[in-house]
Structure formats: structure tokens, C-alpha cells
Amino acid sequence: MKLVELPYEYDALEPWLSEQVLKWHHDTHHQGYVNGWNAAEEKLEGQRTEGDFSDTGSILRSFTHNYCGTVLHNRFWNNLSPNGGGKPEGQLLEKIEEDFGSFEAWKEEFKAAASAAGGWALLVYMPMTDELHNVVVDKHDQNAVWGAHPVLALDVWEHSYYHDYGPDRGKFIDNFFDYVDWEDVEQKFDEITSKF
Ligand SMILES: [Fe+2]
């Protein structure tokens, strides 16, 4: 697996997210998760060949951490745009209004999730109940919801904002909404729901 390219330049999300932070975040942190995932797969392959499963638990834990980190960063980069902001339209907006009461209610709940998270705030689609739901994730996978598909992700790890905002995570979260690419989120929602 290779690191995905950013769909914009490193400075494209300024002033919300500085060029320096985006470069570190993508080239070092995200790359680290991709490398960790690949290394775990290689070790698993080696174990299977050798028939030695003495370290399986720690390797599988590393796989989950790094795979989930890769998946969520892929979503995060793509649901951002220098031309973002506003509100979703069409089926996604209807579904948000159906499941949360209003776009504003969804947004306030999502902001609260982002304030509380030790990793990520996610808007996910749950095929089993045909519902959108906000989720608070610690690290990349703790409190994950089985069978749910992220349509919008916000990274609130300290590497995401601390260099630009210090302890003022609230400002980072508030300004995030000006950079949400709702067209991308709508496409992801349509893509997922069309499979169920
Ligand atoms: Fe991150």
C-alpha cells in the first residue's frame, strides 16, 4: 500500500491548517501509518511461511492501529478543500435532517464529539440501521463501530492542530467547517449507500 497524494497543495488549507503542519501530518504521520501497515502485513506473511505465531497478537494490534490510521487519514484529506464550507445538499442533507433533526443539530453534536475525542470525530453511515451517526474515536480504532462507514472525518490528534492552535482545539474545530468539501462527502455517502 502506498501513501495517497493530497488532492491539493500543502499550503491550500491555510490559514486553517498551516503548510508546515500539513506537510508533517501527511508526509511523516500518515506515511508512518502506511509503513506500519505494510510492515505488519509483511510480518504476518513471514509468520505464516515460518509457522511461528508467537508474536501474532502484537502484530495484529499494529495492523489494526496502522490500517485504521491510514483509512481515516485518506478520508480526512479527501473531505477537505480550500473551496469548502457551506452545507451539504441533496440526499445527504435530507438524511442528516432525518437522523439528527437539522444540519445545525448535527454540527453541534459533531463539534462536541470532536472536543471529546482522543483521536477522531467521524460521521459514519451504518447500513444495518440505515442511519448516519456521529462517533467519537480514541486513537484510530477505539470506540469504532462495526459495520459503519466513515463519510466525514476530523483528525483531532495533537499532531493535527497543536502547532497552529496550541491548546485551543475549539478554534481548530470551529474553523474546520469552512474547509469541508461537502461535494466529496455527498459522493462518499452515495457511493456507500448504493452498495446496500
Ligand atoms: Fe493524523
Tab-separated table of C-alpha atoms and ligand atoms in Angstrom:
chain	number	residue	atom	x	y	z
A	1	MET	CA	0.000	0.000	0.000
A	2	LYS	CA	1.269	3.460	-0.893
A	3	LEU	CA	0.628	6.823	0.709
A	4	VAL	CA	-2.160	8.659	-1.149
A	5	GLU	CA	-1.320	12.025	-2.676
A	6	LEU	CA	-3.019	15.087	-1.294
A	7	PRO	CA	-5.719	16.431	-3.637
A	8	TYR	CA	-4.295	19.979	-3.131
A	9	GLU	CA	-1.037	21.787	-2.361
A	10	TYR	CA	0.473	21.806	1.142
A	11	ASP	CA	-0.480	25.440	1.674
A	12	ALA	CA	-4.009	25.075	0.256
A	13	LEU	CA	-5.732	24.816	3.627
A	14	GLU	CA	-4.169	27.913	5.165
A	15	PRO	CA	-4.935	29.687	7.383
A	16	TRP	CA	-6.921	26.884	8.996
A	17	LEU	CA	-4.064	24.418	8.679
A	18	SER	CA	-0.551	25.669	8.023
A	19	GLU	CA	1.657	24.415	5.196
A	20	GLN	CA	4.147	23.121	7.766
A	21	VAL	CA	1.569	21.137	9.716
A	22	LEU	CA	0.003	19.647	6.597
A	23	LYS	CA	3.436	18.603	5.353
A	24	TRP	CA	4.361	16.962	8.668
A	25	HIS	CA	0.933	15.432	9.029
A	26	HIS	CA	0.814	13.874	5.559
A	27	ASP	CA	4.481	13.131	4.851
A	28	THR	CA	5.508	11.949	8.317
A	29	HIS	CA	2.484	10.856	10.345
A	30	HIS	CA	0.296	9.454	7.583
A	31	GLN	CA	3.341	7.918	5.902
A	32	GLY	CA	4.177	6.295	9.236
A	33	TYR	CA	0.787	4.568	9.366
A	34	VAL	CA	1.158	3.316	5.796
A	35	ASN	CA	4.634	1.994	6.617
A	36	GLY	CA	3.362	0.402	9.824
A	37	TRP	CA	0.536	-1.315	7.976
A	38	ASN	CA	2.897	-2.661	5.296
A	39	ALA	CA	5.377	-3.854	7.930
A	40	ALA	CA	2.624	-5.669	9.832
A	41	GLU	CA	1.438	-7.418	6.656
A	42	GLU	CA	4.997	-8.452	5.868
A	43	LYS	CA	5.483	-9.877	9.354
A	44	LEU	CA	2.201	-11.780	9.159
A	45	GLU	CA	3.239	-13.227	5.816
A	46	GLY	CA	6.589	-14.260	7.315
A	47	GLN	CA	4.897	-15.886	10.307
A	48	ARG	CA	2.601	-17.887	8.055
A	49	THR	CA	5.548	-19.073	5.993
A	50	GLU	CA	7.623	-19.932	9.062
A	51	GLY	CA	4.732	-21.381	11.011
A	52	ASP	CA	5.793	-19.287	14.009
A	53	PHE	CA	2.827	-17.470	15.543
A	54	SER	CA	4.486	-16.444	18.794
A	55	ASP	CA	4.166	-12.682	18.096
A	56	THR	CA	0.781	-12.707	16.345
A	57	GLY	CA	-1.097	-10.620	18.921
A	58	SER	CA	1.218	-7.617	18.813
A	59	ILE	CA	1.483	-7.743	15.026
A	60	LEU	CA	-2.293	-7.821	14.594
A	61	ARG	CA	-2.639	-4.914	17.033
A	62	SER	CA	-0.118	-2.994	14.970
A	63	PHE	CA	-2.038	-3.892	11.802
A	64	THR	CA	-5.326	-2.549	13.227
A	65	HIS	CA	-3.764	0.686	14.508
A	66	ASN	CA	-1.908	1.446	11.287
A	67	TYR	CA	-4.612	0.275	8.886
A	68	CYS	CA	-7.271	2.372	10.664
A	69	GLY	CA	-4.892	5.340	10.761
A	70	THR	CA	-4.367	5.040	7.011
A	71	VAL	CA	-8.067	4.698	6.189
A	72	LEU	CA	-9.112	7.658	8.331
A	73	HIS	CA	-6.379	9.960	7.014
A	74	ASN	CA	-7.374	9.040	3.442
A	75	ARG	CA	-10.936	10.122	4.235
A	76	PHE	CA	-9.792	13.247	6.093
A	77	TRP	CA	-7.651	14.628	3.248
A	78	ASN	CA	-10.363	13.997	0.715
A	79	ASN	CA	-13.189	15.538	2.707
A	80	LEU	CA	-11.258	18.813	2.866
A	81	SER	CA	-10.935	21.513	0.226
A	82	PRO	CA	-9.679	25.097	0.030
A	83	ASN	CA	-13.075	25.824	-1.564
A	84	GLY	CA	-15.084	24.043	1.114
A	85	GLY	CA	-17.650	25.230	3.604
A	86	GLY	CA	-21.390	25.763	3.460
A	87	LYS	CA	-23.809	22.884	3.773
A	88	PRO	CA	-24.396	19.544	2.101
A	89	GLU	CA	-27.155	19.208	-0.468
A	90	GLY	CA	-29.432	16.539	-1.881
A	91	GLN	CA	-29.786	13.104	-0.300
A	92	LEU	CA	-27.047	13.668	2.269
A	93	LEU	CA	-28.710	16.801	3.629
A	94	GLU	CA	-32.075	15.026	3.737
A	95	LYS	CA	-30.542	12.115	5.625
A	96	ILE	CA	-28.769	14.410	8.100
A	97	GLU	CA	-32.064	16.224	8.738
A	98	GLU	CA	-33.882	12.919	9.135
A	99	ASP	CA	-31.343	11.415	11.541
A	100	PHE	CA	-30.244	14.493	13.525
A	101	GLY	CA	-33.240	16.825	13.248
A	102	SER	CA	-31.343	19.546	11.396
A	103	PHE	CA	-27.939	20.305	9.911
A	104	GLU	CA	-27.262	22.675	12.813
A	105	ALA	CA	-28.057	19.960	15.386
A	106	TRP	CA	-25.741	17.535	13.567
A	107	LYS	CA	-22.983	20.156	13.525
A	108	GLU	CA	-23.225	20.919	17.247
A	109	GLU	CA	-23.150	17.200	18.069
A	110	PHE	CA	-20.162	16.665	15.766
A	111	LYS	CA	-18.326	19.589	17.383
A	112	ALA	CA	-18.963	18.093	20.810
A	113	ALA	CA	-17.671	14.746	19.540
A	114	ALA	CA	-14.511	16.425	18.211
A	115	SER	CA	-13.971	18.192	21.540
A	116	ALA	CA	-14.252	14.916	23.437
A	117	ALA	CA	-12.319	12.617	21.108
A	118	GLY	CA	-8.848	11.298	21.766
A	119	GLY	CA	-8.351	10.729	18.056
A	120	TRP	CA	-11.150	11.407	15.601
A	121	ALA	CA	-14.692	12.679	15.230
A	122	LEU	CA	-16.484	10.793	12.485
A	123	LEU	CA	-19.790	10.959	10.686
A	124	VAL	CA	-20.499	7.384	9.657
A	125	TYR	CA	-23.193	5.543	7.723
A	126	MET	CA	-24.494	2.359	9.367
A	127	PRO	CA	-26.052	0.032	6.767
A	128	MET	CA	-27.669	-2.245	9.378
A	129	THR	CA	-29.954	0.536	10.600
A	130	ASP	CA	-29.758	2.754	7.502
A	131	GLU	CA	-28.605	5.616	9.719
A	132	LEU	CA	-25.990	8.306	9.863
A	133	HIS	CA	-24.300	8.585	13.247
A	134	ASN	CA	-21.557	10.632	14.870
A	135	VAL	CA	-18.801	8.641	16.514
A	136	VAL	CA	-16.041	9.595	18.976
A	137	VAL	CA	-12.899	7.607	18.268
A	138	ASP	CA	-9.880	7.383	20.536
A	139	LYS	CA	-6.595	6.743	18.719
A	140	HIS	CA	-7.658	5.331	15.324
A	141	ASP	CA	-9.861	2.453	16.354
A	142	GLN	CA	-11.004	2.619	19.971
A	143	ASN	CA	-14.809	3.016	20.132
A	144	ALA	CA	-15.023	2.043	16.452
A	145	VAL	CA	-18.472	0.991	15.284
A	146	TRP	CA	-18.542	-2.331	13.482
A	147	GLY	CA	-20.046	-2.260	10.012
A	148	ALA	CA	-20.107	1.542	9.883
A	149	HIS	CA	-18.512	3.508	7.046
A	150	PRO	CA	-16.918	6.931	7.646
A	151	VAL	CA	-18.206	9.625	5.300
A	152	LEU	CA	-16.626	12.605	7.101
A	153	ALA	CA	-13.556	12.568	9.321
A	154	LEU	CA	-11.888	15.171	11.519
A	155	ASP	CA	-8.481	14.372	12.990
A	156	VAL	CA	-8.123	15.841	16.476
A	157	TRP	CA	-4.857	14.166	17.411
A	158	GLU	CA	-2.482	16.808	18.738
A	159	HIS	CA	-0.287	16.420	15.626
A	160	SER	CA	-3.272	17.799	13.691
A	161	TYR	CA	-3.595	21.174	15.395
A	162	TYR	CA	-1.259	21.850	18.324
A	163	HIS	CA	1.497	23.557	16.329
A	164	ASP	CA	-1.047	26.026	14.865
A	165	TYR	CA	-3.524	26.417	17.736
A	166	GLY	CA	-1.805	25.353	20.949
A	167	PRO	CA	-4.422	24.142	23.418
A	168	ASP	CA	-7.287	25.944	21.598
A	169	ARG	CA	-8.738	22.869	19.958
A	170	GLY	CA	-12.147	24.559	19.863
A	171	LYS	CA	-10.947	27.136	17.341
A	172	PHE	CA	-9.446	24.420	15.147
A	173	ILE	CA	-12.776	22.558	15.234
A	174	ASP	CA	-14.876	25.691	14.555
A	175	ASN	CA	-12.767	26.620	11.519
A	176	PHE	CA	-12.804	23.059	10.134
A	177	PHE	CA	-16.310	23.582	8.754
A	178	ASP	CA	-15.061	26.296	6.364
A	179	TYR	CA	-12.914	23.634	4.679
A	180	VAL	CA	-15.328	20.698	4.467
A	181	ASP	CA	-15.758	19.578	0.878
A	182	TRP	CA	-19.436	18.645	1.034
A	183	GLU	CA	-19.441	17.515	-2.595
A	184	ASP	CA	-16.854	14.883	-1.705
A	185	VAL	CA	-18.832	13.841	1.389
A	186	GLU	CA	-22.025	13.594	-0.696
A	187	GLN	CA	-20.177	11.419	-3.234
A	188	LYS	CA	-18.855	9.142	-0.494
A	189	PHE	CA	-22.332	8.871	1.037
A	190	ASP	CA	-23.856	7.996	-2.368
A	191	GLU	CA	-21.063	5.503	-3.080
A	192	ILE	CA	-21.586	3.689	0.230
A	193	THR	CA	-25.386	3.697	0.265
A	194	SER	CA	-25.516	2.420	-3.332
A	195	LYS	CA	-23.815	-0.781	-2.147
A	196	PHE	CA	-26.534	-1.662	0.374
B	1	FE	FE	-3.428	12.480	11.954
